[in-house]
CSV table of C-alpha atoms in Angstrom, one decimal:
chain,number,residue,atom,x,y,z
A,19,MET,CA,150.6,21.5,-40.7
A,20,SER,CA,152.6,20.8,-37.6
A,21,THR,CA,151.9,24.4,-36.4
A,22,ASP,CA,148.1,23.9,-36.9
A,23,LEU,CA,148.3,20.5,-35.0
A,24,SER,CA,150.2,22.0,-32.1
A,25,ARG,CA,147.7,24.9,-31.8
A,26,LYS,CA,144.7,22.5,-31.8
A,27,LYS,CA,146.4,20.2,-29.2
A,28,LYS,CA,147.0,23.2,-27.0
A,29,LEU,CA,143.4,24.3,-27.2
A,30,ARG,CA,142.2,20.8,-26.5
A,31,GLY,CA,144.5,20.6,-23.4
A,32,ALA,CA,142.8,23.7,-22.0
A,33,HIS,CA,139.3,22.2,-22.5
A,34,ARG,CA,140.4,18.9,-20.9
A,35,ALA,CA,141.7,20.9,-17.9
A,36,SER,CA,138.3,22.6,-17.7
A,37,ALA,CA,136.6,19.3,-17.9
A,38,THR,CA,138.7,17.9,-15.1
A,39,ARG,CA,137.6,20.8,-12.9
A,40,LEU,CA,134.0,20.2,-13.8
A,41,GLN,CA,134.3,16.6,-12.7
A,42,LYS,CA,135.8,17.6,-9.4
A,43,THR,CA,132.9,20.0,-8.8
A,44,VAL,CA,130.4,17.3,-9.6
A,45,SER,CA,132.0,15.0,-7.1
A,46,GLU,CA,131.8,17.7,-4.3
A,47,VAL,CA,128.2,18.4,-5.1
A,48,LEU,CA,127.1,14.8,-5.1
A,49,ILE,CA,128.9,14.1,-1.8
A,50,SER,CA,126.8,16.9,-0.2
A,51,PHE,CA,123.6,15.8,-1.9
A,52,ASP,CA,120.6,16.1,0.4
A,53,PRO,CA,117.1,15.0,-1.0
A,54,ASN,CA,115.5,17.2,1.6
A,55,ASN,CA,117.2,20.4,0.4
A,56,LEU,CA,116.5,20.3,-3.3
A,57,GLU,CA,116.0,24.1,-3.8
A,58,GLU,CA,119.7,24.8,-3.4
A,59,ILE,CA,121.3,21.7,-5.0
A,60,VAL,CA,119.0,21.3,-8.1
A,61,PRO,CA,120.1,24.6,-9.8
A,62,LYS,CA,123.7,23.6,-9.3
A,63,LEU,CA,123.2,20.2,-10.9
A,64,ASN,CA,121.3,21.7,-13.9
A,65,GLN,CA,124.2,24.1,-14.5
A,66,LEU,CA,126.8,21.3,-14.3
A,67,LYS,CA,124.7,19.2,-16.7
A,68,THR,CA,124.6,22.0,-19.3
A,69,SER,CA,128.3,22.8,-18.9
A,70,MET,CA,129.4,19.1,-19.3
A,71,LYS,CA,127.2,18.6,-22.4
A,72,GLU,CA,128.8,21.6,-24.1
A,73,LYS,CA,132.3,20.5,-23.0
A,74,LEU,CA,131.7,17.0,-24.5
A,75,GLU,CA,130.6,18.5,-27.9
A,76,THR,CA,133.7,20.8,-27.9
A,77,LEU,CA,136.1,17.9,-27.1
A,78,LYS,CA,134.5,15.7,-29.7
A,79,VAL,CA,135.0,18.3,-32.5
A,80,LEU,CA,138.6,19.0,-31.5
A,81,ASP,CA,139.4,15.3,-31.3
A,82,GLU,CA,138.1,14.7,-34.9
A,83,GLU,CA,140.1,17.7,-36.2
A,84,ILE,CA,143.3,16.5,-34.5
A,85,LEU,CA,142.9,12.9,-35.8
A,86,GLU,CA,142.8,14.3,-39.3
A,87,LEU,CA,146.2,16.0,-38.8
A,88,VAL,CA,148.0,13.4,-36.7
A,89,ASP,CA,150.4,10.8,-38.3
A,90,GLU,CA,149.2,7.3,-38.9
A,91,ALA,CA,151.8,5.9,-36.5
A,92,ASN,CA,150.2,7.9,-33.6
A,93,ILE,CA,146.6,7.5,-34.5
A,94,GLU,CA,145.9,4.6,-32.2
A,95,GLU,CA,147.5,6.3,-29.1
A,96,GLU,CA,145.6,9.5,-29.9
A,97,ILE,CA,142.3,7.7,-30.2
A,98,GLU,CA,142.8,5.9,-26.9
A,99,GLN,CA,143.5,9.2,-25.1
A,100,CYS,CA,140.5,10.8,-26.6
A,101,ASP,CA,138.2,7.9,-25.5
A,102,ILE,CA,139.6,7.9,-21.9
A,103,CYS,CA,139.0,11.7,-21.5
A,104,ARG,CA,135.5,11.7,-22.9
A,105,GLU,CA,134.4,8.5,-21.1
A,106,SER,CA,135.3,10.0,-17.7
A,107,LEU,CA,133.3,13.2,-18.6
A,108,GLN,CA,130.4,11.1,-19.8
A,109,LEU,CA,130.4,9.1,-16.6
A,110,ALA,CA,130.2,12.3,-14.5
A,111,LEU,CA,127.3,13.6,-16.7
A,112,GLU,CA,125.4,10.3,-16.1
A,113,ASN,CA,125.9,10.7,-12.4
A,114,VAL,CA,124.4,14.2,-12.5
A,115,GLU,CA,121.4,13.1,-14.5
A,116,ARG,CA,120.9,10.2,-12.1
A,117,ALA,CA,120.9,12.7,-9.2
A,118,LEU,CA,118.4,14.9,-11.0
A,119,ASN,CA,116.1,12.0,-11.5
A,120,THR,CA,116.4,11.2,-7.8
A,121,SER,CA,115.6,14.8,-6.9
A,122,SER,CA,112.6,14.8,-9.2
A,123,MET,CA,111.2,11.6,-7.6
A,124,SER,CA,111.9,13.0,-4.1
A,125,SER,CA,110.2,16.3,-4.8
A,126,LEU,CA,107.1,14.5,-6.2
A,127,ALA,CA,107.0,12.3,-3.1
A,128,VAL,CA,107.4,15.2,-0.8
A,129,LEU,CA,104.7,17.2,-2.6
A,130,SER,CA,102.3,14.2,-2.5
A,131,ASN,CA,103.0,13.7,1.2
A,132,VAL,CA,102.3,17.4,1.9
A,133,THR,CA,99.0,17.4,0.1
A,134,GLU,CA,98.0,14.1,1.7
A,135,ASN,CA,98.8,15.2,5.3
A,136,THR,CA,97.4,18.7,5.0
A,137,THR,CA,93.7,19.3,5.2
A,138,ILE,CA,92.1,22.7,5.7
A,139,ASN,CA,88.6,22.3,7.3
A,140,SER,CA,87.7,26.0,7.7
A,141,GLU,CA,87.8,28.7,5.1
A,142,ASN,CA,88.7,31.2,7.9
A,143,ASN,CA,92.0,29.4,8.5
A,144,LEU,CA,93.9,31.8,6.2
A,145,LYS,CA,97.3,31.0,7.7
A,146,GLY,CA,96.8,27.3,6.9
A,147,LEU,CA,95.6,28.0,3.4
A,148,ARG,CA,98.5,30.3,2.7
A,149,GLN,CA,101.0,27.8,3.9
A,150,LEU,CA,99.5,25.0,1.7
A,151,HIS,CA,99.5,27.3,-1.4
A,152,ASP,CA,103.1,28.5,-0.8
A,153,THR,CA,104.4,24.9,-0.2
A,154,VAL,CA,102.8,23.6,-3.4
A,155,GLN,CA,104.2,26.6,-5.4
A,156,SER,CA,107.7,26.0,-4.0
A,157,HIS,CA,107.8,22.3,-5.0
A,158,ILE,CA,106.4,23.1,-8.5
A,159,ARG,CA,109.2,25.6,-9.1
A,160,THR,CA,111.7,22.9,-8.0
A,161,LEU,CA,110.2,20.4,-10.5
A,162,LYS,CA,110.3,23.0,-13.3
A,163,SER,CA,113.9,23.8,-12.6
A,164,MET,CA,114.7,20.0,-12.9
A,165,GLY,CA,112.9,19.9,-16.3
A,166,VAL,CA,110.0,17.8,-15.2
A,167,ALA,CA,107.0,18.6,-17.4
A,168,PRO,CA,103.8,19.9,-15.6
A,169,GLU,CA,101.7,17.5,-17.6
A,170,SER,CA,103.2,14.5,-15.8
A,171,TYR,CA,101.9,15.6,-12.4
A,172,GLY,CA,99.4,18.4,-13.0
A,173,GLY,CA,96.2,16.4,-13.2
A,174,LEU,CA,96.9,14.3,-10.2
A,175,LEU,CA,98.1,17.2,-8.1
A,176,SER,CA,95.1,19.4,-9.0
A,177,SER,CA,92.6,16.8,-7.8
A,178,MET,CA,94.6,16.2,-4.6
A,179,LEU,CA,94.8,19.9,-3.9
A,180,MET,CA,91.0,20.5,-4.5
A,181,SER,CA,90.2,17.7,-2.0
A,182,LYS,CA,92.2,19.5,0.7
A,183,LEU,CA,90.3,22.8,0.4
A,184,PRO,CA,87.2,23.7,2.3
A,185,THR,CA,83.9,23.2,0.6
A,186,ASN,CA,83.2,26.9,0.1
A,187,LEU,CA,86.6,27.5,-1.6
A,188,GLN,CA,86.0,24.5,-3.8
A,189,LEU,CA,82.8,26.1,-5.0
A,190,VAL,CA,84.6,29.4,-5.6
A,191,VAL,CA,87.4,27.7,-7.7
A,192,SER,CA,84.8,25.7,-9.6
A,193,ARG,CA,82.9,28.8,-10.7
A,194,VAL,CA,86.1,30.5,-11.9
A,195,VAL,CA,87.9,27.6,-13.6
A,196,LYS,CA,85.9,26.3,-16.5
A,197,GLU,CA,86.0,22.7,-17.6
A,198,ASN,CA,88.1,23.3,-20.6
A,199,GLU,CA,90.6,25.5,-18.6
A,200,TRP,CA,91.1,23.0,-15.8
A,201,ASN,CA,94.9,22.9,-15.1
A,202,LEU,CA,97.2,23.3,-12.2
A,203,ASP,CA,98.3,26.9,-13.1
A,204,LYS,CA,94.8,28.1,-13.4
A,205,LEU,CA,93.8,26.5,-10.1
A,206,LEU,CA,96.8,28.0,-8.2
A,207,ASN,CA,96.1,31.5,-9.7
A,208,THR,CA,92.5,31.4,-8.7
A,209,LEU,CA,93.4,30.2,-5.2
A,210,GLN,CA,96.0,33.0,-4.9
A,211,GLN,CA,93.5,35.7,-5.9
A,212,GLU,CA,90.9,34.4,-3.4
A,213,LEU,CA,93.5,34.3,-0.6
A,214,GLU,CA,94.6,37.9,-1.3
A,215,ALA,CA,91.0,39.1,-1.3
A,216,ARG,CA,90.3,37.4,2.1
A,217,GLU,CA,93.5,38.7,3.6
A,218,ARG,CA,92.7,42.3,2.6
A,219,ILE,CA,89.3,42.2,4.4
A,220,LYS,CA,90.5,40.5,7.5
A,221,VAL,CA,89.5,42.4,10.6
A,222,PRO,CA,92.6,43.7,12.5
A,223,ALA,CA,93.0,42.5,16.1
A,224,THR,CA,91.6,44.8,18.8
A,225,ASN,CA,93.9,46.6,21.2
A,226,LYS,CA,93.5,44.7,24.5
A,227,ASP,CA,95.4,47.4,26.4
A,228,PHE,CA,92.8,50.1,25.5
A,229,LYS,CA,91.2,51.6,28.6
A,230,LYS,CA,88.0,53.5,28.3
A,231,TYR,CA,88.2,57.1,29.7
A,232,HIS,CA,85.9,57.6,32.7
A,233,GLY,CA,85.0,61.2,33.5
A,234,SER,CA,84.6,62.5,37.0
A,235,ALA,CA,82.6,65.1,38.8
A,236,SER,CA,85.7,67.3,39.0
A,237,ALA,CA,85.6,67.8,35.2
A,238,LEU,CA,82.1,69.1,35.4
A,239,MET,CA,83.2,72.0,37.5
A,240,ALA,CA,85.4,73.3,34.7
A,241,GLY,CA,82.6,75.4,33.4
A,242,GLY,CA,81.9,77.1,36.7
A,243,PRO,CA,82.8,80.6,37.8
A,244,ALA,CA,86.2,82.1,37.1
A,245,VAL,CA,88.9,81.3,39.7
A,246,SER,CA,92.3,82.8,40.4
A,247,THR,CA,94.8,81.1,38.0
A,248,THR,CA,97.9,83.1,39.1
A,249,TRP,CA,99.4,80.0,40.8
A,250,ILE,CA,98.9,77.9,37.7
A,251,ILE,CA,100.3,80.6,35.4
A,252,THR,CA,103.6,80.5,37.5
A,253,GLY,CA,104.0,76.8,36.5
A,254,GLY,CA,102.6,75.5,39.8
A,255,SER,CA,105.5,76.8,41.8
A,256,ARG,CA,105.6,75.6,45.4
A,257,ASP,CA,107.1,79.0,46.4
A,258,CYS,CA,104.2,81.0,45.0
A,259,THR,CA,103.2,83.7,47.5
A,260,THR,CA,99.7,84.4,46.0
A,261,VAL,CA,98.2,81.0,46.7
A,262,THR,CA,100.1,79.4,49.5
A,263,SER,CA,97.7,76.8,50.9
A,264,PRO,CA,97.9,73.3,49.4
A,265,ALA,CA,94.2,72.9,50.0
A,266,ALA,CA,93.4,76.1,48.1
A,267,ARG,CA,95.6,74.9,45.3
A,268,GLN,CA,93.8,71.6,45.1
A,269,ASP,CA,90.5,73.5,45.0
A,270,ILE,CA,91.8,75.5,42.0
A,271,LEU,CA,92.7,72.3,40.2
A,272,ARG,CA,89.3,70.8,40.8
A,273,LYS,CA,87.4,73.9,39.6
A,274,THR,CA,89.6,74.2,36.4
A,275,GLY,CA,89.4,70.5,35.7
A,276,ARG,CA,93.2,69.8,35.9
A,277,CYS,CA,95.3,66.8,36.9
A,278,PHE,CA,96.8,66.6,40.4
A,279,VAL,CA,100.0,65.1,38.9
A,280,CYS,CA,101.0,67.2,35.9
A,281,LEU,CA,98.6,70.2,36.3
A,282,ARG,CA,97.3,69.8,32.7
A,283,LYS,CA,93.8,69.8,31.4
A,284,ASP,CA,91.6,67.1,29.8
A,285,HIS,CA,92.4,64.3,32.2
A,286,ILE,CA,92.6,63.4,35.9
A,287,SER,CA,95.4,61.8,38.0
A,288,PRO,CA,94.2,58.1,37.7
A,289,SER,CA,94.6,58.4,33.9
A,290,CYS,CA,97.7,60.6,33.9
A,291,LYS,CA,100.7,59.1,32.0
A,292,SER,CA,103.3,61.1,33.9
A,293,THR,CA,105.7,59.1,36.0
A,294,THR,CA,106.8,61.9,38.3
A,295,ARG,CA,106.2,61.8,42.0
A,296,CYS,CA,106.4,64.4,44.8
A,297,TYR,CA,110.0,64.6,46.0
A,298,SER,CA,108.9,65.5,49.5
A,299,CYS,CA,106.6,62.5,50.3
A,300,LYS,CA,107.1,60.3,47.2
A,301,GLY,CA,103.3,60.4,46.7
A,302,ARG,CA,101.6,60.5,43.3
A,303,HIS,CA,100.8,64.3,43.1
A,304,HIS,CA,102.5,67.5,42.3
A,305,VAL,CA,104.9,68.8,44.9
A,306,SER,CA,103.0,72.2,45.1
A,307,ILE,CA,99.9,70.5,46.5
A,308,CYS,CA,101.8,68.3,49.0
A,309,LYS,CA,100.4,68.5,52.5
A,310,GLY,CA,103.5,66.9,54.1
A,311,LYS,CA,106.5,68.6,55.7
A,312,LYS,CA,108.1,71.3,53.6
A,313,PRO,CA,111.8,71.1,52.9
A,314,PRO,CA,114.0,74.0,54.2
A,315,HIS,CA,113.3,77.2,52.3
A,316,ARG,CA,115.9,78.3,49.7
A,317,ASP,CA,116.2,81.7,48.3
A,318,PRO,CA,116.8,81.8,44.5
A,319,PRO,CA,120.4,82.5,43.5
A,320,GLU,CA,121.1,86.2,42.7
A,321,GLU,CA,121.6,87.8,39.3
A,322,HIS,CA,125.1,87.8,37.9
A,323,GLY,CA,126.9,91.1,38.5
A,324,GLN,CA,125.5,91.9,42.0
A,325,SER,CA,128.0,92.9,44.7
A,326,GLY,CA,129.4,90.6,47.3
A,327,SER,CA,127.7,92.5,50.1
A,328,ASN,CA,124.3,92.1,48.6
A,329,LYS,CA,125.0,88.4,48.0
A,330,SER,CA,125.8,87.7,51.6
A,331,LYS,CA,122.6,89.5,52.8
A,332,GLU,CA,120.2,87.8,50.4
A,333,SER,CA,121.4,84.2,50.8
A,334,PRO,CA,122.6,83.7,54.4
A,335,SER,CA,120.7,80.4,54.8
A,336,LEU,CA,122.7,78.6,52.1
A,337,GLY,CA,125.6,78.0,54.4
A,338,THR,CA,128.1,78.2,51.5
A,339,HIS,CA,131.2,80.4,51.0
A,340,PRO,CA,130.2,83.9,50.1
A,341,ASP,CA,132.4,83.6,46.9
A,342,ALA,CA,130.5,80.5,45.6
A,343,THR,CA,129.8,80.7,41.9
A,344,VAL,CA,126.3,79.6,40.6
A,345,CYS,CA,125.9,77.7,37.3
A,346,HIS,CA,122.4,77.6,35.7
A,347,THR,CA,121.4,74.1,34.6
A,348,THR,CA,118.2,72.5,33.3
A,349,SER,CA,117.5,70.8,36.6
A,350,SER,CA,114.7,71.9,38.9
A,351,ASN,CA,117.1,73.2,41.5
A,352,CYS,CA,120.2,75.4,41.1
A,353,VAL,CA,123.7,73.9,41.2
A,354,LEU,CA,126.2,75.5,43.5
A,355,LEU,CA,129.9,75.0,42.5
A,356,GLN,CA,132.6,75.4,45.0
A,357,THR,CA,135.3,78.0,44.3
A,358,ALA,CA,138.7,78.8,45.9
A,359,ARG,CA,141.5,81.3,45.5
A,360,ALA,CA,145.1,80.3,45.0
A,361,ASN,CA,148.4,81.5,43.6
A,362,ILE,CA,149.1,80.3,40.1
A,363,TYR,CA,152.6,80.2,38.7
A,364,ASN,CA,154.7,79.0,35.7
A,365,PRO,CA,156.5,75.8,36.6
A,366,ASP,CA,159.1,76.5,33.8
A,367,ASN,CA,159.8,79.8,35.5
A,368,PRO,CA,159.5,79.3,39.3
A,369,ASN,CA,161.0,82.8,40.0
A,370,GLY,CA,158.5,84.5,37.7
A,371,PRO,CA,155.3,86.3,38.6
A,372,LYS,CA,152.5,84.6,40.6
A,373,VAL,CA,148.9,85.5,40.1
A,374,LYS,CA,146.1,85.0,42.7
A,375,ALA,CA,143.3,83.5,40.6
A,376,ARG,CA,139.8,82.1,41.2
A,377,LEU,CA,139.4,78.3,40.9
A,378,ILE,CA,136.0,76.8,40.0
A,379,LEU,CA,135.8,73.2,41.4
A,380,ASP,CA,133.5,71.1,39.1
A,381,GLY,CA,133.4,67.5,40.3
A,382,GLY,CA,131.7,66.4,37.0
A,383,SER,CA,134.3,67.8,34.7
A,384,GLN,CA,136.7,65.5,32.9
A,385,CYS,CA,139.3,68.1,32.1
A,386,SER,CA,140.9,71.3,33.5
A,387,TYR,CA,140.8,74.7,31.9
A,388,VAL,CA,142.7,77.9,32.3
A,389,SER,CA,141.8,81.3,30.7
A,390,ARG,CA,143.9,82.7,27.9
A,391,ALA,CA,144.4,85.9,29.8
A,392,LEU,CA,146.0,84.1,32.8
A,393,THR,CA,148.1,82.1,30.3
A,394,GLY,CA,149.5,85.3,28.8
A,395,THR,CA,150.2,86.9,32.2
A,396,LEU,CA,152.2,83.9,33.4
A,397,GLY,CA,153.8,83.2,30.0
A,398,LEU,CA,152.8,79.6,29.9
A,399,GLN,CA,154.1,77.7,26.9
A,400,SER,CA,152.1,75.2,24.8
A,401,LYS,CA,152.9,71.5,25.5
A,402,GLY,CA,150.7,70.2,22.7
A,403,GLN,CA,147.3,70.6,21.0
A,404,ARG,CA,144.0,68.7,21.3
A,405,SER,CA,140.7,68.9,19.5
A,406,VAL,CA,137.9,69.2,22.0
A,407,ASN,CA,134.3,70.4,22.2
A,408,ILE,CA,134.0,73.6,24.3
A,409,LYS,CA,130.8,74.4,26.2
A,410,THR,CA,131.3,77.1,28.8
A,411,PHE,CA,129.1,77.4,32.0
A,412,GLY,CA,125.8,79.1,31.2
A,413,SER,CA,126.2,78.5,27.4
A,414,SER,CA,123.8,76.4,25.3
A,415,GLU,CA,126.2,76.0,22.3
A,416,THR,CA,129.1,73.6,21.8
A,417,ASN,CA,132.1,74.7,19.7
A,418,ALA,CA,134.7,72.2,18.4
A,419,GLN,CA,138.2,73.8,18.6
A,420,VAL,CA,141.8,72.8,18.5
A,421,ILE,CA,143.4,74.3,21.6
A,422,ASP,CA,146.7,74.3,23.3
A,423,VAL,CA,147.6,72.3,26.4
A,424,VAL,CA,149.7,74.2,29.0
A,425,ASN,CA,151.4,73.2,32.3
A,426,LEU,CA,150.7,75.3,35.3
A,427,GLY,CA,151.5,75.2,39.0
A,428,ILE,CA,149.2,75.8,42.0
A,429,GLU,CA,150.4,76.8,45.5
A,430,THR,CA,148.4,75.2,48.4
A,431,ALA,CA,147.9,76.4,51.9
A,432,TYR,CA,150.0,73.5,53.2
A,433,GLY,CA,153.1,74.4,51.3
A,434,ALA,CA,152.9,71.6,48.7
A,435,ASN,CA,152.7,72.8,45.2
A,436,ILE,CA,150.6,71.0,42.5
A,437,GLU,CA,151.5,70.9,38.8
A,438,MET,CA,148.8,70.0,36.3
A,439,LEU,CA,148.0,70.2,32.5
A,440,ALA,CA,145.0,72.4,31.5
A,441,PHE,CA,143.4,73.4,28.2
A,442,ASN,CA,144.0,77.0,27.3
A,443,VAL,CA,140.6,78.5,26.4
A,444,PRO,CA,139.5,82.1,25.9
A,445,LEU,CA,136.6,82.0,28.3
A,446,ILE,CA,135.6,79.6,31.1
A,447,CYS,CA,132.3,81.0,32.5
A,448,GLN,CA,129.7,82.9,30.5
A,449,PRO,CA,127.7,85.7,32.2
A,450,LEU,CA,125.1,83.8,34.3
A,451,LYS,CA,121.5,83.9,33.1
A,452,ASN,CA,118.1,83.1,34.5
A,453,GLN,CA,119.2,83.9,38.1
A,454,PHE,CA,116.7,86.7,38.9
A,455,VAL,CA,116.7,87.0,42.7
A,456,SER,CA,115.1,90.5,42.7
A,457,ASN,CA,112.3,89.5,40.4
A,458,ALA,CA,111.5,86.3,42.3
A,459,SER,CA,110.9,88.3,45.5
A,460,LYS,CA,108.2,90.4,43.8
A,461,THR,CA,104.5,89.7,44.4
A,462,TYR,CA,102.6,88.1,41.6
A,463,VAL,CA,99.7,90.3,40.2
A,464,PRO,CA,96.6,88.2,39.5
A,465,SER,CA,95.3,88.6,36.0
A,466,SER,CA,92.2,86.9,34.6
A,467,ARG,CA,93.1,87.9,31.1
A,468,GLN,CA,96.1,85.7,30.8
A,469,PRO,CA,95.1,82.2,29.9
A,470,PRO,CA,96.5,79.3,31.9
A,471,PRO,CA,99.0,76.9,30.2
A,472,SER,CA,97.4,73.8,28.7
């Protein structure tokens, strides 16, 4: 018997500790109670109310079972402790119910105030109608969560809501809602369906930035006699030797109905979306039809693999070192990289061999590189490894590799040696492409069979 009594007292102690935590939570919620923010606090109060009712029933059953097992000498003390615990929990429950009643009255007052102060005069005011409908729905859900019966406010709210609707919507609702079906839910469902139908057929706003396309007399000449399109086929190159006059090029553009800015069809320069300008005069036209002063002529860079003697003969006007290396890029002009020759040696073996190597000076590079062949010749030892993305000059592919870092020395013309760390890579410069000097010097052959680019 004593074992059973101890077990039940231990179980009751756990429930009393849980009841104490519930009372503490109730105090915190009631302190932060805000009648204007009922949607968040009402569900908490309802949950606390349910939990405390269940806890009271459990404690009452346990107290009765313990009183049957306790000695007569300790009955009065036990009864007093039971009453104190349950009374404090009952007081907290009453405070929660009082807060819920206050919330219910506040929600009804707010809902009544919303319907009284909101009147929609036009059926085209869909935004106002939608806001009224959503506000009423929100407050009704709050009242339902607090346990307020819809019958207590449905009739009054229905008549108030109908009085705030435009006359045409009142007629629509009256046709759908029959006399024996008149209730708040039916009214709100009908209003919801009518609003959705009106929102679906609402005409979208027009684009104010739309500009009507205006044709020109130049476009009418596109169907005239055939003209030479060799210059256009070459991409509108300024250095085209077939059509050299800017005026003749403009005449070709007019007769073919092309834009003076991008050289494309189906529009003219006032309606062209291209933002490019002539780099000679900064005017809004293609550089090939510019009538201003031409920049100094530049010969295209030669093909990779030509001899140094041919290189100096074909490009004397560049004013660069005859050993300059050309790197092809995606820009409109070629990029010339400076080069130099210097003796390279192994700093760890100053008395070892020295190799005269070619240095490519790239001001935009963030790292230094040395070829694997030169590393093997000098016997350079690895100082570490790094994971880098390798993209050699002239290559369009990037390869991620783990490569060695070596230390090398460079002799200068002034006697001061330089030591530097460089990545050991198998190749620094790809065979140069798209540098066709000999082809660029050829005369273009006009062909009326080849269509111009669109």
